[in-house]
XYZ file of C-alpha atoms in Angstrom:
768
model
C -22.330 -19.636 26.460
C -19.734 -18.664 23.193
C -17.121 -19.433 25.503
C -18.400 -22.905 26.871
C -18.887 -23.632 22.653
C -15.503 -22.105 21.683
C -14.060 -24.640 24.161
C -16.144 -27.702 21.832
C -15.994 -26.804 19.137
C -11.487 -26.673 19.675
C -11.603 -30.555 19.791
C -13.560 -31.176 16.435
C -11.075 -27.989 15.089
C -8.108 -30.499 14.984
C -9.809 -34.088 14.208
C -8.268 -33.927 10.514
C -6.393 -36.907 10.481
C -2.513 -36.414 10.443
C -0.341 -35.754 8.227
C 2.085 -38.957 7.901
C -1.102 -40.612 6.772
C -3.796 -38.123 5.499
C -1.557 -37.921 2.032
C -1.632 -41.910 1.229
C -5.066 -42.445 2.928
C -8.354 -41.049 2.285
C -10.414 -39.326 4.924
C -12.663 -42.019 6.979
C -16.361 -41.408 5.465
C -17.548 -40.707 8.716
C -15.596 -37.920 9.538
C -17.209 -34.253 8.743
C -16.274 -32.592 5.529
C -13.347 -30.154 6.786
C -14.106 -27.014 5.527
C -17.473 -27.689 7.969
C -15.230 -28.129 11.041
C -13.400 -24.892 10.072
C -16.256 -22.787 9.888
C -16.686 -21.825 13.730
C -19.843 -19.752 12.927
C -21.379 -22.251 11.181
C -21.220 -24.699 13.829
C -22.519 -22.864 16.623
C -25.066 -22.003 13.324
C -26.234 -25.303 13.948
C -27.063 -25.222 17.494
C -28.670 -22.013 18.168
C -31.116 -20.288 15.691
C -29.132 -17.016 16.430
C -26.691 -17.276 17.880
C -23.766 -15.361 19.745
C -21.038 -14.739 17.122
C -23.179 -14.139 14.498
C -24.965 -11.592 16.670
C -21.502 -9.824 17.670
C -19.949 -10.489 13.952
C -22.964 -8.575 13.080
C -22.317 -5.488 15.129
C -25.363 -5.011 16.983
C -25.640 -2.218 19.783
C -23.774 -4.608 22.695
C -24.251 -3.194 26.754
C -20.921 -3.646 28.857
C -17.495 -3.007 29.011
C -16.079 -3.359 25.705
C -13.382 -5.797 26.032
C -16.087 -7.987 27.412
C -18.116 -7.710 23.792
C -14.709 -8.407 22.294
C -13.803 -11.418 24.109
C -15.453 -13.847 22.362
C -14.231 -12.753 18.998
C -10.815 -12.343 20.254
C -11.098 -15.913 21.700
C -11.862 -17.476 18.461
C -9.223 -15.714 16.221
C -6.674 -16.797 18.576
C -8.332 -20.898 18.266
C -8.196 -20.419 15.121
C -4.982 -18.980 14.633
C -3.109 -21.873 16.889
C -5.004 -24.195 14.390
C -3.486 -22.577 11.092
C -0.361 -22.927 12.797
C -0.940 -26.806 14.404
C -1.679 -27.773 10.564
C 1.425 -26.074 9.200
C 3.955 -27.350 12.171
C 2.615 -30.541 10.562
C 2.347 -30.268 7.122
C -1.040 -30.942 6.819
C -2.498 -30.666 3.165
C -2.034 -27.331 1.171
C -5.734 -27.385 0.281
C -6.677 -27.720 3.747
C -4.322 -25.040 5.257
C -5.230 -22.479 2.559
C -9.444 -23.468 3.808
C -8.400 -22.541 7.666
C -6.795 -19.851 6.657
C -9.770 -18.629 4.629
C -11.665 -18.544 8.289
C -9.070 -16.929 10.278
C -9.097 -13.772 7.662
C -12.830 -13.994 8.064
C -13.104 -14.164 11.872
C -10.594 -11.328 11.268
C -12.885 -9.765 10.036
C -15.540 -9.715 11.939
C -13.255 -8.812 15.342
C -12.068 -6.156 13.210
C -15.454 -4.649 12.055
C -16.863 -5.369 15.389
C -13.959 -3.105 17.072
C -15.204 -0.161 14.480
C -18.496 -0.454 15.075
C -18.045 0.259 18.915
C -15.499 3.594 18.142
C -16.730 6.801 19.776
C -19.083 8.680 17.388
C -17.673 11.547 17.558
C -15.192 9.738 15.970
C -17.108 9.026 12.978
C -16.461 11.497 10.050
C -19.654 13.317 7.909
C -18.554 11.618 4.564
C -21.627 12.979 3.020
C -21.059 16.320 4.084
C -17.863 15.587 3.410
C -17.557 14.240 0.051
C -20.112 17.475 -0.527
C -17.883 19.779 0.062
C -15.025 17.736 -1.925
C -17.579 17.835 -4.980
C -18.546 21.676 -4.669
C -14.881 23.047 -4.410
C -13.794 20.535 -7.067
C -10.569 19.249 -5.080
C -12.188 16.293 -7.678
C -14.874 14.757 -9.736
C -15.541 11.929 -11.705
C -13.633 12.135 -15.239
C -15.609 12.816 -18.524
C -18.996 13.992 -15.961
C -20.430 15.895 -19.140
C -20.062 13.093 -21.174
C -21.531 10.581 -18.081
C -18.343 10.257 -16.377
C -16.095 7.093 -16.041
C -16.396 5.151 -12.912
C -12.568 4.696 -11.559
C -11.194 7.795 -13.065
C -10.888 11.068 -11.656
C -9.698 14.854 -12.451
C -8.466 16.934 -10.112
C -9.293 20.761 -10.115
C -7.235 23.495 -9.012
C -7.893 22.992 -5.423
C -6.990 19.113 -5.419
C -4.418 19.357 -8.157
C -2.467 22.541 -5.374
C -2.884 19.979 -2.040
C -1.244 16.855 -4.368
C 1.714 18.809 -5.486
C 2.607 19.710 -2.159
C 1.807 15.986 -0.868
C 4.314 15.123 -3.485
C 6.708 18.136 -2.524
C 6.758 16.705 0.865
C 7.598 12.975 -0.325
C 10.450 14.546 -2.182
C 11.889 16.854 0.566
C 11.476 13.644 3.147
C 12.927 10.812 1.157
C 14.945 12.099 -1.604
C 16.730 14.849 -0.464
C 16.868 14.029 3.039
C 18.041 9.914 2.573
C 20.101 11.011 -0.988
C 18.236 8.908 -3.106
C 18.408 8.462 -6.925
C 15.087 9.627 -8.408
C 14.439 8.120 -11.928
C 11.363 8.390 -14.381
C 10.696 5.825 -16.496
C 8.027 5.413 -19.278
C 4.301 4.029 -18.375
C 4.545 1.744 -21.334
C 5.703 -1.374 -20.397
C 6.787 -4.541 -23.296
C 5.379 -7.565 -22.935
C 8.008 -9.804 -22.021
C 9.356 -7.350 -18.413
C 5.461 -8.035 -17.384
C 5.625 -12.114 -18.126
C 8.537 -12.178 -15.784
C 8.182 -10.091 -13.021
C 4.410 -12.543 -13.053
C 1.920 -9.775 -13.570
C 1.087 -11.053 -17.119
C -0.342 -14.755 -15.405
C -0.826 -14.016 -11.883
C -2.330 -10.210 -12.067
C -6.277 -11.462 -12.179
C -9.926 -11.129 -10.666
C -12.627 -13.236 -11.424
C -15.827 -11.609 -13.146
C -19.055 -11.993 -14.627
C -21.090 -10.009 -17.914
C -24.828 -9.605 -18.137
C -25.252 -11.725 -21.297
C -27.674 -9.088 -22.936
C -25.440 -5.686 -21.905
C -21.962 -6.983 -21.327
C -22.106 -5.043 -17.726
C -19.254 -6.589 -15.932
C -18.748 -7.269 -12.400
C -16.256 -8.811 -10.050
C -17.602 -12.083 -9.145
C -16.626 -12.701 -5.915
C -17.911 -8.715 -4.808
C -21.244 -9.672 -6.454
C -21.750 -13.075 -4.942
C -20.944 -11.593 -1.166
C -23.516 -8.702 -1.896
C -26.371 -11.014 -3.379
C -25.888 -13.695 0.044
C -26.073 -10.547 2.144
C -28.812 -8.852 0.275
C -30.816 -13.019 1.098
C -29.463 -12.852 4.652
C -31.465 -9.403 5.344
C -35.033 -10.766 4.789
C -36.887 -10.943 7.758
C -37.707 -15.076 5.554
C -34.673 -15.941 5.293
C -33.999 -18.782 8.149
C -31.140 -19.137 10.540
C -30.259 -22.154 8.858
C -29.390 -20.609 5.228
C -27.778 -17.436 6.997
C -24.764 -20.177 8.332
C -24.891 -21.808 5.199
C -24.424 -17.931 3.539
C -21.936 -16.736 6.386
C -19.997 -19.691 5.615
C -19.568 -19.261 2.067
C -18.635 -15.662 2.519
C -16.354 -17.107 4.966
C -14.559 -19.152 2.640
C -15.051 -16.287 -0.348
C -11.259 -15.387 -0.939
C -10.467 -19.622 -1.534
C -13.115 -20.834 -4.379
C -11.462 -21.811 -7.352
C -13.437 -20.747 -10.592
C -15.663 -23.659 -11.103
C -16.957 -23.480 -7.569
C -17.969 -19.836 -7.663
C -19.711 -20.653 -11.074
C -21.589 -23.461 -8.843
C -22.293 -21.052 -6.292
C -23.686 -18.405 -9.107
C -26.129 -21.441 -9.684
C -26.851 -22.045 -6.426
C -28.045 -18.769 -5.531
C -29.388 -18.069 -8.579
C -26.926 -14.464 -9.007
C -28.004 -12.248 -11.335
C -27.551 -8.607 -12.757
C -27.973 -5.988 -10.049
C -29.030 -3.876 -12.452
C -30.550 -5.331 -15.215
C -31.624 -8.750 -13.350
C -30.626 -10.579 -16.646
C -28.234 -13.905 -16.854
C -24.854 -13.897 -15.887
C -21.925 -15.381 -17.707
C -20.106 -17.831 -15.315
C -16.914 -16.042 -13.625
C -13.692 -15.887 -16.354
C -10.223 -14.930 -14.773
C -9.631 -11.160 -16.103
C -6.495 -9.592 -16.380
C -6.352 -6.472 -14.744
C -3.698 -4.499 -16.549
C -4.492 -2.024 -19.717
C -3.218 -4.183 -23.382
C -1.897 -2.375 -25.799
C 0.502 -2.583 -28.924
C 3.926 -1.078 -28.816
C 4.333 0.231 -32.704
C 1.762 0.663 -35.872
C 2.563 -3.301 -36.866
C 1.058 -4.336 -33.939
C 4.001 -7.141 -33.123
C 4.464 -6.097 -29.381
C 2.563 -6.739 -27.311
C 2.543 -4.529 -24.344
C 0.858 -3.260 -21.468
C 0.675 0.603 -19.033
C 2.786 -0.326 -16.313
C 0.770 -1.762 -13.231
C 3.484 -0.139 -10.875
C 6.400 1.747 -10.752
C 9.205 -0.248 -9.385
C 9.906 -2.348 -12.388
C 11.652 0.395 -14.312
C 14.045 0.848 -11.274
C 14.988 -3.234 -11.114
C 15.473 -2.751 -14.930
C 17.697 0.246 -14.476
C 19.708 -1.079 -11.574
C 23.124 -1.806 -13.042
C 23.258 1.870 -14.308
C 22.052 3.530 -10.777
C 24.591 1.297 -9.201
C 27.349 2.903 -11.709
C 26.292 5.946 -11.004
C 26.442 5.344 -7.285
C 30.289 4.152 -8.090
C 28.797 0.615 -7.489
C 28.679 1.141 -3.815
C 25.893 -0.847 -1.906
C 23.864 0.498 0.218
C 22.053 2.805 -2.273
C 17.736 3.594 -3.251
C 16.395 4.499 -6.055
C 12.740 6.617 -6.203
C 9.765 6.905 -8.987
C 7.178 9.103 -8.864
C 4.320 8.272 -10.915
C 1.329 6.899 -12.320
C 0.215 3.139 -12.452
C -2.728 2.179 -14.635
C -4.705 -1.368 -12.833
C -8.450 -2.160 -15.163
C -10.221 -2.460 -12.143
C -13.288 -4.660 -12.556
C -15.740 -2.415 -10.178
C -14.430 0.489 -8.906
C -15.697 2.089 -5.529
C -14.964 4.366 -2.335
C -13.738 7.253 -4.108
C -10.080 7.697 -4.233
C -9.697 4.424 -2.648
C -9.743 1.668 -5.761
C -9.248 3.431 -8.863
C -8.268 2.690 -12.310
C -5.370 5.372 -13.078
C -3.131 6.125 -9.659
C -0.648 7.992 -8.453
C 2.479 5.633 -6.699
C 5.485 6.981 -5.400
C 7.915 4.018 -4.578
C 11.464 3.795 -3.418
C 13.758 0.546 -3.416
C 16.245 0.451 -1.262
C 19.177 -1.917 -2.703
C 21.379 -3.047 0.416
C 23.687 -6.270 1.245
C 21.742 -8.966 2.217
C 24.562 -9.844 4.901
C 24.415 -6.744 6.301
C 20.893 -5.079 6.827
C 21.299 -2.566 9.201
C 20.909 0.872 8.965
C 23.028 3.244 9.996
C 20.613 5.940 10.654
C 18.469 3.831 12.814
C 19.103 5.522 15.760
C 17.363 8.284 14.639
C 13.960 6.473 14.522
C 14.304 3.722 17.140
C 13.037 5.746 20.118
C 9.462 6.531 18.155
C 6.621 4.688 19.719
C 3.905 3.600 17.481
C 0.736 1.598 16.668
C 1.745 -2.132 15.823
C -0.579 -4.773 14.563
C 2.030 -7.903 14.513
C 1.238 -10.905 12.868
C 1.780 -12.740 16.039
C -1.339 -10.193 17.369
C -3.746 -11.159 14.387
C -3.433 -14.949 14.511
C -4.127 -14.422 18.621
C -7.179 -12.235 18.683
C -4.819 -9.893 19.990
C -5.065 -5.696 19.475
C -2.515 -3.586 17.646
C -0.637 -2.159 21.011
C 2.080 0.919 20.808
C 5.932 0.071 20.724
C 8.860 1.394 20.439
C 10.663 0.772 16.765
C 13.648 -0.089 18.818
C 11.847 -2.630 20.827
C 10.820 -3.863 18.328
C 13.719 -4.972 15.846
C 15.450 -6.089 18.647
C 12.720 -8.718 19.579
C 12.766 -9.649 15.993
C 9.206 -8.289 15.333
C 10.643 -6.351 12.386
C 12.532 -8.394 10.681
C 16.135 -6.116 10.844
C 16.838 -2.582 10.894
C 16.590 -1.548 7.736
C 12.693 -2.357 7.368
C 12.346 -0.865 10.991
C 13.978 2.547 9.647
C 11.768 3.208 6.881
C 8.672 2.103 8.445
C 9.596 4.984 11.131
C 10.781 7.008 7.853
C 7.036 6.686 6.577
C 5.357 7.014 9.982
C 6.959 10.625 10.445
C 6.284 11.364 6.984
C 2.286 10.251 6.914
C 1.547 12.420 10.486
C 3.779 15.594 8.744
C 1.033 15.567 5.801
C -1.966 14.950 7.782
C -2.165 11.497 8.857
C -3.988 11.335 12.029
C -1.354 9.584 14.444
C -4.221 7.979 16.749
C -5.970 6.921 13.215
C -2.327 5.322 11.569
C -1.118 1.711 12.595
C 1.294 -0.581 10.953
C 0.088 -3.586 10.499
C 2.598 -6.720 9.976
C 1.275 -9.588 6.669
C 0.875 -12.919 8.504
C 2.834 -15.833 6.588
C -0.276 -16.504 4.596
C -0.364 -12.877 2.736
C 3.019 -12.636 1.898
C 4.596 -13.912 -1.312
C 6.728 -16.856 -0.680
C 10.142 -14.558 -1.009
C 9.059 -12.154 1.274
C 11.025 -11.730 4.444
C 8.901 -9.770 5.789
C 6.334 -7.180 5.495
C 4.235 -4.275 7.224
C 1.217 -2.154 5.748
C 0.719 1.615 7.174
C -2.885 1.532 7.390
C -5.126 4.178 8.411
C -8.573 4.051 9.709
C -11.617 5.451 7.638
C -15.218 5.482 7.284
C -14.676 2.541 5.149
C -12.337 0.727 7.483
C -9.086 -0.028 7.954
C -7.248 1.238 4.813
C -3.170 0.290 3.197
C -1.929 3.209 2.369
C 2.005 2.205 2.215
C 3.701 -0.913 1.690
C 7.149 -1.579 3.359
C 7.806 -4.836 2.193
C 11.422 -6.858 2.513
C 11.783 -8.248 -0.988
C 14.909 -10.427 -0.751
C 16.749 -10.674 -3.986
C 13.686 -12.102 -5.848
C 13.351 -9.053 -8.882
C 16.749 -8.696 -9.560
C 16.943 -12.958 -10.405
C 14.235 -13.041 -11.786
C 14.717 -10.161 -14.435
C 18.492 -11.422 -14.783
C 17.918 -14.932 -15.618
C 15.431 -13.734 -18.367
C 17.980 -11.207 -19.819
C 20.811 -13.225 -18.777
C 22.374 -9.876 -17.428
C 23.923 -10.439 -14.314
C 22.505 -8.063 -11.931
C 25.236 -7.739 -8.967
C 26.898 -5.963 -7.026
C 31.059 -6.416 -6.709
C 32.029 -6.246 -3.370
C 35.874 -6.146 -2.285
C 37.365 -9.084 0.059
C 39.614 -7.356 2.524
C 38.715 -9.426 5.718
C 40.154 -12.839 6.677
C 37.591 -14.529 6.777
C 37.540 -19.014 7.059
C 33.736 -20.143 6.630
C 31.288 -21.664 4.339
C 28.391 -20.994 3.097
C 25.785 -21.124 -0.123
C 25.469 -18.427 -2.221
C 22.502 -16.431 -2.975
C 24.051 -15.555 -6.485
C 21.672 -17.828 -8.652
C 21.541 -15.882 -11.638
C 24.373 -18.096 -12.830
C 25.451 -20.255 -10.322
C 24.989 -21.668 -6.357
C 28.529 -21.739 -4.576
C 29.576 -23.184 -1.625
C 32.329 -20.877 -0.686
C 35.417 -20.463 1.423
C 36.965 -17.667 2.262
C 40.364 -17.111 3.284
C 42.327 -13.565 3.467
C 41.562 -11.129 0.258
C 40.134 -13.814 -1.650
C 37.813 -17.008 -1.721
C 37.933 -20.122 -3.363
C 34.862 -21.262 -5.159
C 33.665 -24.747 -6.081
C 32.014 -23.909 -8.959
C 28.704 -26.266 -10.650
C 27.895 -25.497 -14.604
C 26.808 -27.233 -17.284
C 29.353 -28.276 -20.006
C 27.609 -27.846 -23.457
C 28.515 -30.083 -26.490
C 28.403 -27.597 -29.155
C 28.748 -29.456 -32.106
C 26.325 -31.488 -30.760
C 23.828 -29.178 -30.278
C 24.459 -26.553 -33.000
C 23.495 -30.138 -35.638
C 20.147 -30.973 -33.328
C 18.906 -27.409 -33.416
C 21.281 -24.734 -36.101
C 20.456 -21.387 -35.084
C 18.424 -21.800 -32.204
C 21.448 -23.568 -30.737
C 22.913 -20.063 -29.491
C 19.389 -19.803 -27.240
C 20.485 -22.851 -25.622
C 23.696 -21.983 -24.983
C 22.950 -18.822 -23.427
C 20.377 -20.613 -21.101
C 22.392 -23.298 -19.935
C 25.337 -20.309 -19.219
C 23.182 -18.459 -17.189
C 21.549 -21.545 -14.710
C 22.585 -21.569 -10.657
C 23.274 -25.190 -9.246
C 20.441 -25.246 -7.587
C 18.873 -25.923 -10.831
C 21.921 -27.333 -12.599
C 21.357 -30.662 -10.329
C 18.009 -31.279 -10.350
C 18.413 -31.331 -14.332
C 21.356 -34.222 -13.304
C 19.258 -35.766 -11.401
C 16.931 -36.628 -14.364
C 19.742 -36.810 -16.795
C 20.956 -39.413 -14.808
C 17.599 -41.293 -14.305
C 16.100 -41.185 -17.731
C 19.032 -39.581 -20.040
C 17.595 -36.244 -20.977
C 15.395 -33.639 -19.625
C 14.046 -30.345 -21.290
C 13.982 -26.545 -21.076
C 12.019 -23.974 -22.230
C 13.366 -20.311 -22.919
C 11.908 -17.369 -25.484
C 8.986 -19.618 -25.618
C 10.396 -22.375 -27.465
C 11.224 -26.135 -26.050
C 14.754 -28.139 -26.438
C 15.138 -31.679 -24.944
C 18.759 -32.288 -24.368
C 20.561 -35.513 -23.799
C 23.572 -36.599 -22.366
C 25.518 -37.019 -25.482
C 24.357 -32.811 -25.758
C 25.169 -31.240 -22.329
C 27.136 -32.903 -19.321
C 27.814 -31.775 -15.486
C 31.708 -30.119 -14.883
C 32.260 -29.441 -11.015
C 36.084 -27.077 -10.755
C 37.066 -24.770 -8.499
C 37.844 -20.990 -8.990
C 39.659 -18.214 -6.873
C 37.897 -15.093 -6.722
C 39.474 -11.555 -5.265
C 35.810 -9.557 -4.994
C 32.416 -11.036 -4.086
C 29.508 -10.783 -6.453
C 26.441 -9.984 -4.440
C 22.992 -9.672 -5.675
C 21.197 -7.308 -3.275
C 17.938 -7.190 -0.951
C 15.403 -4.689 -1.835
C 13.347 -2.575 0.938
C 10.195 -1.677 -1.054
C 8.104 1.273 0.644
C 5.060 2.175 -1.982
C 3.051 4.690 -1.236
C -0.573 5.402 -2.509
C -0.854 8.768 -3.294
C -4.612 9.107 -3.933
C -5.187 6.956 -0.875
C -2.852 8.753 1.374
C -5.222 12.162 0.022
C -8.353 9.852 1.054
C -7.324 9.679 4.188
C -5.816 12.961 4.676
C -9.374 14.482 3.974
C -11.302 12.193 6.376
C -8.332 13.400 9.100
C -8.560 16.660 8.554
C -12.585 17.516 7.829
C -14.132 19.737 10.217
C -17.444 21.614 11.239
C -17.638 24.666 12.812
C -18.028 24.496 16.239
C -22.111 26.245 16.844
C -22.551 25.865 12.694
C -23.130 22.932 11.340
C -23.294 24.651 7.670
C -19.088 25.302 8.123
C -17.187 22.649 7.365
C -13.078 23.230 6.674
C -10.324 21.100 5.689
C -7.719 21.540 8.507
C -4.759 20.578 6.370
C -1.230 21.263 7.657
C 0.276 24.163 6.472
C 3.117 21.857 4.627
C 0.529 20.534 2.433
C -1.939 23.262 2.359
C -3.260 24.075 -1.441
C -2.599 27.634 -0.829
C -0.373 28.690 2.480
C -2.558 32.055 3.325
C -5.333 34.394 1.568
C -4.852 37.859 0.766
C -8.232 39.657 1.391
C -8.952 44.277 1.841
C -11.462 44.449 4.116
C -14.237 45.817 1.016
C -13.764 47.003 -2.474
C -12.473 50.428 -1.471
C -9.588 50.804 -4.131
C -7.510 52.525 -0.421
C -6.408 48.608 0.110
C -5.518 47.637 -3.461
C -1.762 48.802 -3.270
C -1.367 47.122 0.028
C -2.740 43.689 -1.889
C -0.321 44.067 -4.795
C 2.078 44.697 -2.679
C 1.415 41.745 -0.391
C 0.999 39.281 -3.236
C 4.198 40.377 -4.938
C 5.864 39.613 -1.597
C 4.398 36.442 -1.132
C 5.527 35.106 -4.759
C 9.205 36.032 -4.395
C 9.177 33.936 -0.742
C 7.520 31.412 -2.480
C 4.451 31.578 -0.341
C 1.528 29.885 -2.387
C -1.381 32.527 -1.955
C -4.860 33.342 -2.990
C -6.307 36.887 -3.016
C -10.184 37.401 -3.002
C -11.386 40.668 -3.430
C -14.527 39.637 -4.228
C -17.443 41.801 -3.111
C -18.684 39.427 -0.297
C -18.319 40.232 3.818
C -15.123 39.137 5.219
C -16.783 36.453 7.557
C -18.184 34.882 4.897
C -14.630 34.806 2.451
C -13.090 34.309 5.316
C -15.311 30.968 5.335
C -14.736 30.207 1.920
C -11.073 30.107 2.215
C -11.318 28.039 5.353
C -13.574 25.318 2.977
C -10.525 24.587 0.870
C -7.963 24.543 3.764
C -5.661 28.032 3.440
C -3.629 27.702 6.560
C -3.617 31.468 7.222
C -5.384 34.847 5.887
C -4.095 38.426 5.788
C -6.934 40.989 5.837
C -6.124 44.344 5.001
C -8.164 47.135 7.175
C -8.488 51.080 6.985
C -5.578 50.330 10.183
C -3.399 49.708 7.220
C -3.863 52.885 5.043
C -4.042 55.283 7.930
C -1.256 54.473 10.406
C 3.065 54.094 9.929
C 4.384 51.705 9.987
C 1.920 49.851 7.742
C 0.362 46.967 9.610
C -2.300 44.109 8.496
C -4.275 41.318 10.593
C -2.473 37.587 10.029
C -5.155 35.003 10.967
C -4.805 31.271 11.586
C -7.567 28.959 10.159
C -8.306 26.766 13.250
C -8.438 28.775 16.120
C -9.767 31.876 14.184
C -7.208 33.994 16.294
C -5.696 36.945 14.790
C -2.319 38.627 14.909
C -1.506 42.087 13.810
C 2.366 42.507 12.082
C 4.048 44.997 9.673
C 2.776 44.641 6.027
C 6.848 43.589 5.349
C 7.354 41.256 7.564
C 4.304 38.894 7.214
C 5.484 37.255 4.500
C 8.767 35.546 5.890
C 6.226 34.944 8.553
C 4.030 32.860 6.528
C 7.086 31.642 4.736
C 8.115 30.300 8.042
C 5.049 28.867 9.064
C 4.560 27.264 6.125
C 7.999 25.638 5.919
C 8.165 24.291 9.979
C 10.518 26.746 10.714
C 7.883 28.499 13.925
C 4.360 27.393 15.283
C 1.628 29.707 15.512
C 1.797 29.753 19.062
C 5.676 31.124 19.023
C 3.921 34.050 16.686
C 1.158 35.278 19.404
C 4.124 35.235 22.093
C 5.700 37.957 19.772
C 2.933 39.520 18.192
C -0.253 41.726 19.400
C -3.597 40.140 19.302
C -6.222 41.485 16.774
C -9.275 42.406 18.390
C -11.054 44.739 16.797
C -10.197 47.882 13.860
C -9.148 51.434 15.227
C -9.904 53.617 12.864
C -12.406 54.083 10.262
C -12.498 55.027 6.520
C -12.962 58.781 7.593
C -9.727 58.908 9.377
C -6.481 60.849 8.559
C -3.375 58.940 8.280
C -0.837 58.898 11.312
C 2.161 61.529 11.241
C-alpha cells in the first residue's frame, strides 16, 4: 500500500511550475503550497489515521525480512532525491530547493533510525553500566562538580588523561612522524578580524530562547522538537495533529528566525524546567568572546578551531619546506564553542581537543605518490549518490572509489585510508565505522569533496573525523584581507602551449599562454589616479590604493561594468566605504612575461575530534565478563591502553617486594607505563580492578618467582585471561613489544609455556 501511495504522490511532488515561468509568474492559487507537497509524511497522514510510513519511522517492531521493512523508506528517500536533482537541474527557486532538501534529510534520518532499531540487541552497548564505570574509575567527570558542575565542561582523571595522551601520541606517530608533517602550536586567543575573514563572526551561530524569569537558555530548534515529540506521544493527540507536527519536525533545519518564533507561539512552548514563558528566538554566536589587552580596544575570541593558525602561518611553513609543494602542517590543541545545550557526554561539549592537518597541494597535481599503499583497503563508504537514492553504505576498495570518481582525487583518498587505519589502530570497531560523503547541499560552496568518518554508537551514527578538500578558499580569504600573497612559486620548465584562467584571485585573474620556460599573461588591473584619490580621501587614500592593487580580474570586470553604466562604484575595506568615480580610477590591460608560476595551493583538511574518538572507543571496547554481569572491562588496544601492564604481588609477603621493585624499574627503563597494585585484596579482585580500567597485561609475582631459579613470573592477557610464564628479566621487553605492535599475544603463547598453576608455596625452599 505504501509503495502505491508513493507512486501516486510522486507526480504531485513534481507539479511545481517550471523555472522558466516560475520567477516571473506567481504560483496559481489552486496549486497546493510546495511545503505541503514536499512532505510525503503529511500526504500519507491525511489519507490514513496511522500511516505505514509513520509506523516505520517511529521504529515499531516489525516482523519479516529487514530489507522488506526498509524498502518503503528507501523508496521514499529515492523519490525525494530524484526530485531534488530535478529541481536543481531546472534551476528552481532556491527557497523551494532548500525545502526539498530538508525533506530529503528528514527521510534519510527516518531510514537510518529504522536501520539502527533493527540491529541485533547484542550489538547495543549497556550505556548506563559503561558510564557508571567511567565515572566510578574517574576516566572523566563533570568539571566543577563540588560547585554543582557546569554542563559541557569535563575534567579527565588519571586513567582518562593517560588514555587521551596515548591516543594523541598514536596520532603523532601515525601522521606527523610517518607522513613527515610539520607540527605547529598556535595561540588559542584570536583577534576578531581573523575570524571575521574566515566567516566565523557572521555565520557561526544558532538560534536560542531564554526563560524570561531566570534567564535559562535553550537551543530553539532542539527545544521545539522535544516539545512537539512530547505532544505527539500524548494519547489524546489526533492523527491529523501528529502529521502536522511531524511536518514541522521535518522542516526544522529550514526555518528562519521569525518562523521559529511563530511556531513557539503556535504550539505554546514553555521552559521545560520551570514552565515559564520564553523569549522569541535570537541568534547566538557560538564563540567565546573576550578582549585582548587591558584597554578592551582589541576584541577577540577563543578559537573555535585550530585550522586558522595554520593558514596564517602558511608563508613561514612554505619557507621551512624550501618553498616546495606539496607539504602538510598539523596542530593539536583545544578549541572552544559556547554550545547552547551541551549534551551526550563527550560528544557535544564547550571545550574540546582537536587534531587537524592542512595538506597544501598544487591544484593541478592532486595525485598522491603513496596512494597505492592504501588503494586496496576495503572500507564502508556511504556516497552522496547512495544517500539520495535510499541505498545503504557498501564496502569498496579505495582505489576503485577514486578511479570511479566517487572520491574526488587520490590525495583525498589517501587521507581517508590513513584515517581509517588510525581509527582501527586506536580501538574503533571496524564493523561500526563508515565514511559518509557530504551531499552537495551540505558542502560549502568552495569545497570540492568532503567525507566524514562516522562511528555507530548508542546515540546513532556520530561524526568523529572530517576530511575535506577545501580548495583554496581559506588562503584566498586571508590574502585578500591582509593583502599578503599566500602563494607558492613553481618554476616553468616544460614546453607547454595551452590557455586557461588562473585561480590567482588574491591579486588578479589571468588568461595564460605557456611557451617553453616562460608564460605570457594578459593582466587586468585597476589604474588609480593617485592625485584625485589623495585629494578626495587624504590619509585614507592609502587604504583605497592597497585595496585596488589586490583585486582580481573577476571583481575588476564587475566594477568596470558599474563604472561604465553608472559612472561610479563603491568599495569596502577596513570597515569603511569609499566611492570611486571615472576620474579616480580606470582599467588597464597589458601583457606580462613570467618565468615562474604562482600557485594558490588547494587544501585537504582531515580534522579529528579527540573527545568523540575517545567516546567511540569507550563504547566499542566496553565488555562484560561472560557469566559475571558485575565484572566489566575495557578492551583497549595495548597501543592506547592507559597502562600497558600491572605488577601484582600474589600477597603482601615482603619476599615479593624486591621483584616488584626490580620489575617496576625495568618497565620504566623500557618506556612501559605500568601500575603496581600491592593492596590486600585477592589476586582475582585485583585482576578485575585493573581490567576495569583497561590495563592490557598483568604480571604476577608468586612463590615460584621467589623459590625457583631462574626467577620467573606469570604474564596475563586481559581479554582472554590466559597466562604464560617467562623469566622476570624478559618480561619488560615482551610487554614493550606487545604494546608497540611488534608481536602479538598469540605469538607469545606459542613461544612460552602456558601457566596452569603455582608449583611451590611459602614453605618451599629455593631450588638449587
